Tab-separated table of C-alpha atoms in Angstrom:
chain	number	residue	atom	x	y	z
A	1	MET	CA	-4.652	129.900	-46.165
A	2	THR	CA	-4.458	131.738	-49.450
A	3	ALA	CA	-1.309	133.406	-50.686
A	4	ALA	CA	-2.940	136.818	-50.542
A	5	HIS	CA	-3.655	136.417	-46.853
A	6	GLN	CA	-0.328	134.985	-45.760
A	7	GLN	CA	1.280	138.399	-45.489
A	8	HIS	CA	-1.681	139.508	-43.396
A	9	GLU	CA	-1.239	136.459	-41.174
A	10	GLU	CA	2.359	137.345	-40.522
A	11	HIS	CA	1.475	140.902	-39.627
A	12	GLY	CA	-1.757	140.383	-37.748
A	13	ALA	CA	-2.190	136.977	-36.107
A	14	SER	CA	-4.462	137.233	-33.106
A	15	ALA	CA	-2.713	137.366	-29.778
A	16	GLY	CA	-5.788	135.862	-28.133
A	17	ALA	CA	-5.109	135.297	-24.467
A	18	SER	CA	-1.353	135.527	-24.926
A	19	ALA	CA	-1.336	139.071	-23.618
A	20	SER	CA	-2.175	137.882	-20.121
A	21	ALA	CA	0.884	137.209	-18.042
A	22	GLY	CA	-0.283	136.431	-14.581
A	23	ALA	CA	-2.746	133.559	-14.539
A	24	GLY	CA	-2.133	129.858	-14.238
A	25	ALA	CA	1.265	128.221	-14.231
A	26	GLY	CA	4.112	130.654	-13.765
A	27	ALA	CA	7.477	130.754	-15.424
A	28	GLY	CA	8.578	127.494	-13.973
A	29	GLY	CA	5.299	125.946	-12.908
A	30	ARG	CA	4.207	122.511	-14.104
A	31	SER	CA	0.903	122.343	-12.279
A	32	GLY	CA	-2.477	123.723	-13.236
A	33	ALA	CA	-5.161	123.354	-15.835
A	34	GLY	CA	-4.324	121.227	-18.831
A	35	THR	CA	-1.042	119.923	-17.459
A	36	GLY	CA	-2.150	116.781	-15.697
A	37	GLY	CA	-4.750	118.237	-13.344
A	38	THR	CA	-8.406	119.029	-13.975
A	39	ALA	CA	-8.649	121.240	-17.040
A	40	GLY	CA	-10.845	124.335	-16.978
A	41	GLU	CA	-13.490	124.720	-19.650
A	42	ASP	CA	-11.392	127.055	-21.817
A	43	VAL	CA	-8.353	124.799	-21.582
A	44	GLY	CA	-10.470	121.739	-22.304
A	45	ARG	CA	-11.927	123.313	-25.441
A	46	TRP	CA	-8.458	124.423	-26.578
A	47	LEU	CA	-7.021	120.949	-26.063
A	48	ALA	CA	-9.953	119.420	-27.930
A	49	VAL	CA	-9.212	121.609	-30.966
A	50	LEU	CA	-5.544	120.639	-30.974
A	51	ASN	CA	-6.270	116.954	-30.416
A	52	GLY	CA	-8.611	117.044	-33.386
A	53	GLN	CA	-5.747	117.899	-35.751
A	54	THR	CA	-4.966	115.299	-38.376
A	55	GLY	CA	-1.596	114.625	-39.942
A	56	ARG	CA	0.690	112.140	-41.584
A	57	ALA	CA	0.989	108.951	-39.607
A	58	GLU	CA	4.432	108.289	-41.094
A	59	VAL	CA	5.934	111.358	-39.413
A	60	PRO	CA	7.739	110.030	-36.327
A	61	ASP	CA	6.585	111.480	-33.031
A	62	PRO	CA	9.256	113.604	-31.347
A	63	GLU	CA	11.069	112.725	-28.143
A	64	PRO	CA	11.946	115.249	-25.419
A	65	PRO	CA	15.524	116.462	-26.124
A	66	ASP	CA	18.328	116.222	-23.604
A	67	PRO	CA	19.588	119.546	-22.172
A	68	SER	CA	22.478	119.861	-24.615
A	69	GLU	CA	20.272	119.223	-27.640
A	70	LEU	CA	17.629	121.612	-26.310
A	71	ARG	CA	20.223	124.406	-26.004
A	72	ALA	CA	21.342	123.806	-29.588
A	73	ARG	CA	17.762	124.016	-30.872
A	74	LEU	CA	17.103	127.202	-28.910
A	75	ARG	CA	20.171	128.798	-30.501
A	76	LEU	CA	19.208	127.755	-34.024
A	77	LEU	CA	15.714	129.221	-33.637
A	78	ALA	CA	17.236	132.426	-32.180
A	79	ILE	CA	15.069	132.303	-29.051
A	80	PRO	CA	15.804	135.540	-27.176
A	81	GLU	CA	17.882	135.403	-24.015
A	82	ALA	CA	14.979	136.895	-22.048
A	83	ASP	CA	12.803	133.889	-22.934
A	84	LEU	CA	15.248	131.011	-22.479
A	85	ALA	CA	14.567	130.237	-18.817
A	86	ASP	CA	10.773	130.224	-19.182
A	87	VAL	CA	10.814	128.229	-22.416
A	88	THR	CA	13.039	125.608	-20.822
A	89	ALA	CA	11.140	125.435	-17.529
A	90	THR	CA	7.729	124.983	-19.158
A	91	LEU	CA	8.682	122.457	-21.846
A	92	PRO	CA	5.980	119.722	-21.895
A	93	ASP	CA	6.896	116.079	-21.415
A	94	PRO	CA	4.853	112.872	-21.356
A	95	VAL	CA	5.317	112.289	-17.622
A	96	HIS	CA	4.714	115.668	-15.956
A	97	THR	CA	2.363	117.292	-18.472
A	98	PRO	CA	0.691	114.446	-20.395
A	99	GLU	CA	-2.244	116.498	-21.712
A	100	LEU	CA	-0.023	119.188	-23.189
A	101	TRP	CA	2.326	116.553	-24.561
A	102	ARG	CA	-0.548	114.744	-26.259
A	103	ALA	CA	-1.724	117.994	-27.850
A	104	LEU	CA	1.821	118.757	-28.976
A	105	LEU	CA	2.050	115.380	-30.724
A	106	HIS	CA	-1.177	116.032	-32.622
A	107	CYS	CA	0.112	119.437	-33.709
A	108	HIS	CA	3.439	117.919	-34.760
A	109	ARG	CA	1.656	115.464	-37.049
A	110	ALA	CA	-0.496	118.245	-38.526
A	111	LEU	CA	2.542	120.458	-39.082
A	112	PHE	CA	4.048	118.087	-41.629
A	113	SER	CA	0.823	117.488	-43.537
A	114	ASP	CA	-0.252	119.641	-46.467
A	115	GLU	CA	-3.467	120.746	-44.791
A	116	PRO	CA	-4.236	124.101	-43.128
A	117	VAL	CA	-3.785	124.100	-39.362
A	118	ASP	CA	-6.200	125.339	-36.719
A	119	TRP	CA	-4.038	126.390	-33.797
A	120	PRO	CA	-5.710	128.959	-31.531
A	121	SER	CA	-3.675	130.732	-28.884
A	122	ALA	CA	-3.718	129.062	-25.477
A	123	PRO	CA	-6.077	130.209	-22.714
A	124	ALA	CA	-4.570	132.738	-20.308
A	125	GLU	CA	-4.905	130.420	-17.322
A	126	LEU	CA	-2.026	128.287	-18.668
A	127	GLY	CA	0.336	131.219	-18.158
A	128	ALA	CA	3.816	130.746	-19.577
A	129	GLN	CA	3.078	127.137	-20.477
A	130	GLY	CA	0.419	128.398	-22.860
A	131	ARG	CA	2.272	131.431	-24.169
A	132	TYR	CA	5.237	129.238	-25.122
A	133	PHE	CA	3.305	126.148	-26.232
A	134	TYR	CA	3.945	126.735	-29.930
A	135	VAL	CA	7.604	127.521	-29.300
A	136	HIS	CA	7.759	124.087	-27.669
A	137	LEU	CA	6.056	122.581	-30.712
A	138	TYR	CA	8.624	124.034	-33.090
A	139	LEU	CA	11.495	122.987	-30.839
A	140	MET	CA	10.207	119.419	-31.029
A	141	ALA	CA	9.628	119.689	-34.801
A	142	LEU	CA	13.080	121.044	-35.629
A	143	PRO	CA	14.770	117.701	-36.494
A	144	ALA	CA	12.057	116.801	-39.014
A	145	ALA	CA	12.170	120.288	-40.529
A	146	LEU	CA	15.964	120.154	-40.893
A	147	ALA	CA	15.732	116.739	-42.535
A	148	ARG	CA	13.240	118.107	-45.053
A	149	GLN	CA	15.573	121.005	-45.894
A	150	ALA	CA	18.516	118.622	-46.241
A	151	ARG	CA	16.622	116.517	-48.776
A	152	HIS	CA	16.424	119.598	-50.986
A	153	GLY	CA	20.058	120.527	-50.404
A	154	VAL	CA	19.206	123.920	-48.911
A	155	PRO	CA	22.401	125.546	-47.549
A	156	ASP	CA	22.716	125.822	-43.780
A	157	ASP	CA	22.962	129.608	-43.793
A	158	VAL	CA	19.626	129.902	-45.623
A	159	VAL	CA	18.005	127.373	-43.269
A	160	HIS	CA	19.246	129.186	-40.181
A	161	ALA	CA	18.220	132.619	-41.463
A	162	THR	CA	14.784	131.265	-42.349
A	163	LEU	CA	14.054	129.531	-39.046
A	164	ALA	CA	15.415	132.423	-36.958
A	165	ASP	CA	12.171	134.202	-37.797
A	166	LEU	CA	10.639	132.352	-34.846
A	167	GLY	CA	12.971	134.165	-32.474
A	168	ALA	CA	12.214	137.465	-34.185
A	169	LYS	CA	8.505	136.948	-33.636
A	170	SER	CA	9.194	136.185	-29.963
A	171	VAL	CA	10.982	139.533	-29.674
A	172	ALA	CA	7.986	141.234	-31.279
A	173	HIS	CA	5.617	139.580	-28.791
A	174	ARG	CA	7.541	140.967	-25.818
A	175	ARG	CA	7.614	144.443	-27.392
A	176	ALA	CA	3.880	144.385	-27.967
A	177	PHE	CA	2.746	142.913	-24.647
A	178	GLY	CA	5.623	143.414	-22.213
A	179	VAL	CA	5.782	139.687	-21.495
A	180	GLY	CA	7.411	136.709	-23.150
A	181	GLY	CA	5.435	134.530	-25.515
A	182	PHE	CA	4.754	133.700	-29.144
A	183	ASP	CA	1.548	134.105	-31.177
A	184	LYS	CA	2.573	133.640	-34.827
A	185	GLN	CA	2.116	129.887	-34.808
A	186	SER	CA	0.318	129.695	-38.159
A	187	TRP	CA	2.849	131.919	-39.914
A	188	ILE	CA	5.876	129.788	-38.964
A	189	VAL	CA	4.200	126.710	-40.474
A	190	HIS	CA	5.512	127.871	-43.871
A	191	HIS	CA	9.110	127.925	-42.631
A	192	PHE	CA	8.949	124.434	-41.135
A	193	ARG	CA	7.161	122.912	-44.113
A	194	GLY	CA	9.890	124.311	-46.345
A	195	THR	CA	7.660	126.488	-48.513
A	196	LEU	CA	9.305	129.756	-47.397
A	197	HIS	CA	12.993	130.695	-47.361
A	198	ARG	CA	14.866	133.829	-46.433
A	199	ILE	CA	17.314	134.796	-49.152
A	200	GLY	CA	19.283	137.813	-48.020
A	201	ARG	CA	17.042	140.683	-46.965
A	202	LEU	CA	13.742	139.177	-48.163
A	203	GLN	CA	11.671	136.036	-47.693
A	204	PHE	CA	10.301	134.171	-50.707
A	205	GLU	CA	7.411	131.740	-50.403
A	206	ARG	CA	6.506	129.160	-53.035
A	207	SER	CA	2.837	129.729	-53.737
A	208	VAL	CA	0.226	130.159	-56.474
A	209	LEU	CA	-1.712	133.258	-57.407
A	210	ASP	CA	-5.149	133.229	-55.788
A	211	ALA	CA	-6.977	135.812	-57.862
A	212	ALA	CA	-10.189	135.548	-55.842
A	213	ALA	CA	-8.388	136.281	-52.572
A	214	CYS	CA	-6.577	139.219	-54.180
A	215	GLY	CA	-9.804	140.683	-55.511
A	216	GLY	CA	-8.789	140.450	-59.145
A	217	LEU	CA	-6.150	139.431	-61.665
A	218	PRO	CA	-3.095	141.312	-62.887
A	219	PRO	CA	-3.484	142.756	-66.390
A	220	THR	CA	-2.172	140.988	-69.472
A	221	GLY	CA	1.478	140.106	-69.074
A	222	GLY	CA	1.258	139.260	-65.388
A	223	PRO	CA	0.725	135.930	-63.631
A	224	ALA	CA	-2.456	134.010	-64.335
A	225	ALA	CA	-4.850	132.637	-61.743
A	226	GLY	CA	-3.383	129.497	-60.199
A	227	GLN	CA	0.066	130.116	-61.672
A	228	PRO	CA	3.081	129.386	-59.429
A	229	VAL	CA	4.586	132.562	-57.982
A	230	LEU	CA	7.117	133.521	-55.351
A	231	ASN	CA	5.314	135.503	-52.678
A	232	VAL	CA	7.638	138.142	-51.202
A	233	HIS	CA	7.648	138.965	-47.489
A	234	ILE	CA	9.705	141.644	-45.763
A	235	PRO	CA	11.111	140.788	-42.316
A	236	GLY	CA	10.985	143.765	-39.988
A	237	ASP	CA	14.571	143.524	-38.775
A	238	GLY	CA	16.421	146.287	-40.592
A	239	PRO	CA	16.595	148.673	-43.528
A	240	MET	CA	15.211	147.403	-46.824
A	241	SER	CA	17.690	149.275	-48.968
A	242	PRO	CA	17.387	148.972	-52.762
A	243	ALA	CA	20.811	147.325	-52.949
A	244	LEU	CA	19.890	144.600	-50.443
A	245	CYS	CA	16.546	143.987	-52.147
A	246	ASP	CA	18.282	143.845	-55.532
A	247	GLU	CA	20.543	141.094	-54.224
A	248	SER	CA	17.585	139.077	-52.930
A	249	PHE	CA	15.588	139.361	-56.151
A	250	ALA	CA	18.644	138.445	-58.196
A	251	ALA	CA	19.421	135.367	-56.073
A	252	ALA	CA	15.906	133.970	-55.668
A	253	PRO	CA	15.292	132.501	-59.155
A	254	ALA	CA	18.548	130.576	-59.116
A	255	PHE	CA	17.957	129.343	-55.574
A	256	PHE	CA	14.547	127.866	-56.369
A	257	ALA	CA	15.674	126.474	-59.722
A	258	ARG	CA	18.408	124.526	-57.956
A	259	HIS	CA	16.633	123.351	-54.815
A	260	PHE	CA	13.042	123.065	-56.080
A	261	PRO	CA	13.513	122.374	-59.797
A	262	GLY	CA	10.105	120.879	-60.465
A	263	THR	CA	8.335	124.247	-60.769
A	264	ARG	CA	9.166	127.449	-62.632
A	265	TYR	CA	8.520	130.793	-60.944
A	266	PRO	CA	8.577	133.552	-63.577
A	267	PHE	CA	6.789	136.055	-61.326
A	268	ALA	CA	6.946	137.374	-57.786
A	269	THR	CA	3.973	138.815	-55.909
A	270	CYS	CA	3.674	140.819	-52.723
A	271	HIS	CA	0.640	141.417	-50.506
A	272	SER	CA	1.514	144.066	-47.935
A	273	TRP	CA	0.683	147.424	-46.434
A	274	LEU	CA	4.055	148.501	-47.818
A	275	LEU	CA	2.380	148.564	-51.249
A	276	ASP	CA	-0.270	151.075	-50.175
A	277	GLU	CA	0.109	153.801	-52.808
A	278	GLN	CA	-0.755	156.447	-50.210
A	279	LEU	CA	2.729	156.014	-48.782
A	280	ALA	CA	4.168	157.597	-51.919
A	281	ASP	CA	2.185	160.756	-51.096
A	282	ASP	CA	3.700	161.029	-47.619
A	283	LEU	CA	7.283	159.792	-48.015
A	284	PRO	CA	10.193	161.102	-50.074
A	285	ALA	CA	10.563	159.570	-53.528
A	286	THR	CA	14.001	158.328	-52.444
A	287	SER	CA	12.702	156.443	-49.401
A	288	ASN	CA	13.279	152.688	-49.229
A	289	ILE	CA	9.540	152.013	-49.002
A	290	VAL	CA	8.650	154.026	-52.102
A	291	ARG	CA	11.490	152.467	-54.078
A	292	PHE	CA	10.333	149.011	-52.979
A	293	GLN	CA	6.805	149.817	-54.174
A	294	GLN	CA	8.157	150.771	-57.573
A	295	ARG	CA	9.304	147.190	-58.163
A	296	PHE	CA	5.694	146.002	-58.344
A	297	ARG	CA	2.702	146.638	-60.572
A	298	PRO	CA	-0.469	146.996	-58.491
A	299	PHE	CA	-3.580	144.877	-58.974
A	300	GLY	CA	-6.598	143.608	-57.083
A	301	ALA	CA	-8.508	144.932	-54.094
A	302	ARG	CA	-7.195	147.209	-51.336
A	303	PRO	CA	-8.667	146.078	-47.998
A	304	VAL	CA	-8.067	148.159	-44.867
A	305	CYS	CA	-5.107	146.989	-42.766
A	306	ASP	CA	-4.514	149.633	-40.094
A	307	ASP	CA	-3.614	146.888	-37.611
A	308	ASP	CA	-0.708	145.677	-39.734
A	309	VAL	CA	0.718	149.178	-40.040
A	310	LEU	CA	0.503	149.871	-36.310
A	311	GLU	CA	2.156	146.562	-35.500
A	312	PHE	CA	5.095	146.934	-37.842
A	313	VAL	CA	5.737	150.661	-37.450
A	314	PHE	CA	5.191	150.908	-33.697
A	315	HIS	CA	5.398	147.276	-32.457
A	316	VAL	CA	1.949	147.512	-30.890
A	317	ARG	CA	-1.376	145.772	-31.461
A	318	ARG	CA	-4.492	147.770	-32.296
A	319	ASP	CA	-6.373	146.513	-29.244
A	320	THR	CA	-3.618	147.811	-26.932
A	321	ALA	CA	-2.448	150.840	-28.941
A	322	ARG	CA	-3.064	154.417	-27.808
A	323	PRO	CA	-2.301	156.464	-30.927
A	324	THR	CA	-1.978	159.739	-29.002
A	325	ARG	CA	0.892	158.216	-27.005
A	326	LEU	CA	2.801	156.692	-29.910
A	327	PRO	CA	6.058	158.292	-31.051
A	328	ARG	CA	6.110	160.729	-33.969
A	329	ASP	CA	9.870	160.735	-34.507
A	330	SER	CA	10.030	159.694	-38.172
A	331	THR	CA	8.255	160.809	-41.329
A	332	LEU	CA	6.641	157.379	-41.564
A	333	GLN	CA	5.365	157.456	-37.984
A	334	ARG	CA	3.857	160.897	-38.466
A	335	ALA	CA	2.232	159.881	-41.747
A	336	VAL	CA	0.691	156.757	-40.236
A	337	LEU	CA	-0.753	158.548	-37.219
A	338	ASP	CA	-1.958	161.626	-39.122
A	339	ARG	CA	-3.951	159.544	-41.592
A	340	ILE	CA	-5.613	157.465	-38.844
A	341	ALA	CA	-6.323	160.578	-36.752
A	342	SER	CA	-8.009	162.252	-39.731
A	343	GLY	CA	-10.345	159.277	-40.138
A	344	GLY	CA	-8.441	157.730	-43.013
A	345	HIS	CA	-7.139	154.210	-43.359
A	346	TRP	CA	-4.149	152.282	-44.618
A	347	HIS	CA	-4.695	149.544	-47.150
A	348	LEU	CA	-3.207	146.200	-48.070
A	349	GLY	CA	-1.762	146.406	-51.574
A	350	HIS	CA	-1.244	143.576	-54.062
A	351	GLY	CA	1.562	143.749	-56.596
A	352	TRP	CA	3.418	141.602	-59.129
A	353	THR	CA	6.746	141.747	-60.925
A	354	ALA	CA	8.573	139.573	-63.434
A	355	LEU	CA	11.632	137.747	-62.144
A	356	PRO	CA	14.898	137.394	-64.056
A	357	ALA	CA	15.519	133.983	-65.567
A	358	ALA	CA	17.342	131.616	-63.202
A	359	ARG	CA	21.020	131.314	-63.937
A	360	SER	CA	22.626	127.890	-64.145
A	361	ALA	CA	25.027	128.854	-61.381
A	362	ALA	CA	22.281	128.630	-58.807
A	363	ARG	CA	23.262	129.053	-55.224
């Protein structure tokens, strides 16, 4: 996946069949298609895709954790309280659910390769076992991910803040669909491979500028095509005040210089609906969003991304959203809905900014 599309992946990964809550194995069920019995056609095709994943043979296969270790992993990944019972009850193992366990092992090997993954959402007939399959994968992958972070000396607080994004995406799934689950499996790959870290309010991802995916290059003075950049992502868990963003931008160069010293990152990029210049027409100049935009110089194409805006502003997906029933309590909410109602669209913006030189007193 290109850097320009990673922000879009975070905001708009397909829920697929995850929205269905009632079919197949229930919260605690271990019987049904794909779990040791006769798989239905959809489950069989899904398992075939996962079992076709390739990965590094030297990555040790995981073992099912004991209850105490499982609880510790659930806490570290910030799995919501509402999901704990179902996640625990549907955890695959090689004895009771051999087909799911085999697929999990293939995904685990692919996770720690450098290749793109192809992980479609599970068919609805698997019920909770399918909706939580990728949570189970990341629970099993946690020891290897922590070992990778330790090799780079990444502080525990940064590791924990980074990996807690999985729990945040689980919260978002329940808000959107009214049922527990997780559908951002491709997005969290970056966290577990160690290419993305949360530093204060913002996430920074080690990447390179893909000019073709962005629809053009920055003007002279900006990053060149293929140049290493830090791609900025904005978690949707609180205000993005200028002071908090200042702290993140100030800390990032030193962090990467210390823990990933082999590459220099003189520029940051961002690919987000938050950089749509239309927002500056609808929001006060003092708003956090407008002030965040002002950090970046725009470049490239501006594809439509109404789905991203609806998801992050209202916690709904376009295929389930009813705009006439969405709240209009804030200036942002009113601006979003008015533009869509008038036949307009919101656009993904691309932007770049120069980063301050890394200080020797890196965190």
